[in-house]
């Protein structure tokens, strides 16, 4: 199972998902109205690298991070 | 060198230590940017979450970029609460050349603002309020959204 | 604030003091540029002459310019000998805004290089050798010349 | 008498001159070969303000400074 972490202000517990790619993750989230508000403005990293492609293959043990807008400093 | 601290930064200690550490290494220019929490909007301070693995990757790629120009970057940042008039952030560049140092610090600080995986909250009446309006979306944000 | 010192600058003391003095004044950004004497061309160090009245005028006009953007400039410089790996020059900007601070420090340091009435010498074998090749002519240079 | 100061590396003692403008100063210096090397690359300040005009009127007590190329920092 891959692990999904919600970072910063999203305030959700991590979850385990059984998926082959990010499209399947998008599908899992599609009816979660509250999460959609975050997903609209959040980036996605797989194993700590930002990704741009939903076809990105997800392996077991992969770590998926959901990153809302940032403001350091 | 990337340094993360719980709470506010000891600016005097950090700047002095960096200067001592690098002054004999033949860099002609040492430039640093210190961020100090401003008193505004009735906040008591700011608070920060950091996603360290990605911040370390971001910083390493910057170190490579600086190295190609003969320079070095340093950074310190706070995790958690930092009160008004305390400091949360220092970036620095060491370079043999003045021009490289002045350009790099600008690029480094601006890229930090746009891309470092850090979340900022206002501290108001004991609560953390996400500074959403001042925050910037990372590249390719929204790809998991089913809306629009 | 313009500070002139005989010999090298105590960088740790100066940066710490400036930070302490201004951290509660609600500037969000403190940026400073420190010049360190590089070991090159077999020099023992550098030496500086300063024409103080004109330097003070130049600095005052810069303070006015910074003030219009809500900012403040600070500077420290050495007079006389400064050995290799010691520091001779610090410029700093305090500003409520990050962007103003980053732009002003660049303009301030570059204008300093072009217009501050300071003369630099290499210290070589106990002698002062005017660094003519690295020096820049001030505006309207040559008006008293009868040549060419 | 106005006073002329030679700054930085020029290494000349200050001198007193009786002149009405900078043109007259230029004339005083015209046969000083060694000084000409400096004047070619030097700026001029009157009472600590850089000047661009040789017609600039010089009063008694004025201070004229000769400033060779600079390099701070």
Coordinates of C-alpha atoms in Angstrom, one line a residue, chain C residues 8-90:
Chain C
X8 CA 39.4 46.2 10.1
X9 CA 35.8 45.9 11.1
X10 CA 34.5 43.9 14.0
X11 CA 31.8 42.3 11.9
X12 CA 30.1 40.3 14.6
X13 CA 29.8 43.3 16.9
X14 CA 28.5 45.6 14.2
X15 CA 25.9 43.2 12.7
X16 CA 24.7 42.1 16.2
X17 CA 24.4 45.7 17.3
X18 CA 22.5 46.8 14.2
X19 CA 20.1 43.8 14.5
X20 CA 19.5 44.5 18.2
X21 CA 19.0 48.2 17.6
X22 CA 16.4 47.8 14.8
X23 CA 14.7 44.4 15.4
X24 CA 11.8 46.0 17.4
X25 CA 11.3 48.9 14.9
X26 CA 9.0 46.8 12.7
X27 CA 11.2 46.4 9.7
X28 CA 10.4 43.0 8.3
X29 CA 13.7 42.6 6.3
X30 CA 17.3 43.2 7.4
X31 CA 19.8 42.6 4.6
X32 CA 23.5 43.2 4.8
X33 CA 26.5 42.9 2.6
X34 CA 29.9 42.2 4.1
X35 CA 33.1 42.7 2.1
X36 CA 36.0 40.4 3.1
X37 CA 39.6 41.0 1.8
X38 CA 40.5 38.1 -0.4
X39 CA 43.9 36.5 -0.5
X40 CA 45.1 37.1 -4.1
X41 CA 48.0 38.5 -6.1
X42 CA 50.3 38.0 -3.1
X43 CA 48.9 40.9 -1.2
X44 CA 49.1 41.2 2.6
X45 CA 45.9 43.2 2.6
X46 CA 44.3 46.4 1.5
X47 CA 44.5 49.9 2.7
X48 CA 41.9 52.7 2.3
X49 CA 41.8 56.5 2.3
X50 CA 38.4 58.2 2.7
X51 CA 37.4 61.7 2.0
X52 CA 34.9 62.0 4.8
X53 CA 33.0 65.2 4.0
X54 CA 32.0 63.9 0.5
X55 CA 31.3 60.4 1.8
X56 CA 28.9 61.9 4.4
X57 CA 27.1 63.8 1.7
X58 CA 26.9 60.7 -0.5
X59 CA 25.5 58.7 2.4
X60 CA 23.0 61.4 3.4
X61 CA 21.6 61.5 -0.1
X62 CA 21.2 57.7 0.0
X63 CA 19.5 57.9 3.4
X64 CA 16.9 60.3 1.8
X65 CA 16.5 57.9 -1.2
X66 CA 15.9 54.9 1.1
X67 CA 13.5 56.9 3.3
X68 CA 11.2 57.6 0.3
X69 CA 10.8 53.8 0.0
X70 CA 10.2 53.3 3.8
X71 CA 13.7 51.9 4.3
X72 CA 16.9 52.7 6.1
X73 CA 20.5 52.3 5.1
X74 CA 23.5 51.6 7.3
X75 CA 27.2 51.4 6.4
X76 CA 30.5 50.7 8.1
X77 CA 33.9 51.1 6.4
X78 CA 37.6 50.9 7.3
X79 CA 40.2 53.6 7.1
X80 CA 43.8 52.4 6.8
X81 CA 45.1 48.8 6.7
X82 CA 42.9 45.7 6.6
X83 CA 44.6 42.4 6.3
X84 CA 43.6 39.4 4.2
X85 CA 40.5 37.6 5.5
X86 CA 39.5 40.6 7.5
X87 CA 36.6 42.9 6.6
X88 CA 36.6 46.4 5.4
X89 CA 33.0 47.1 4.4
X90 CA 29.5 46.5 5.5

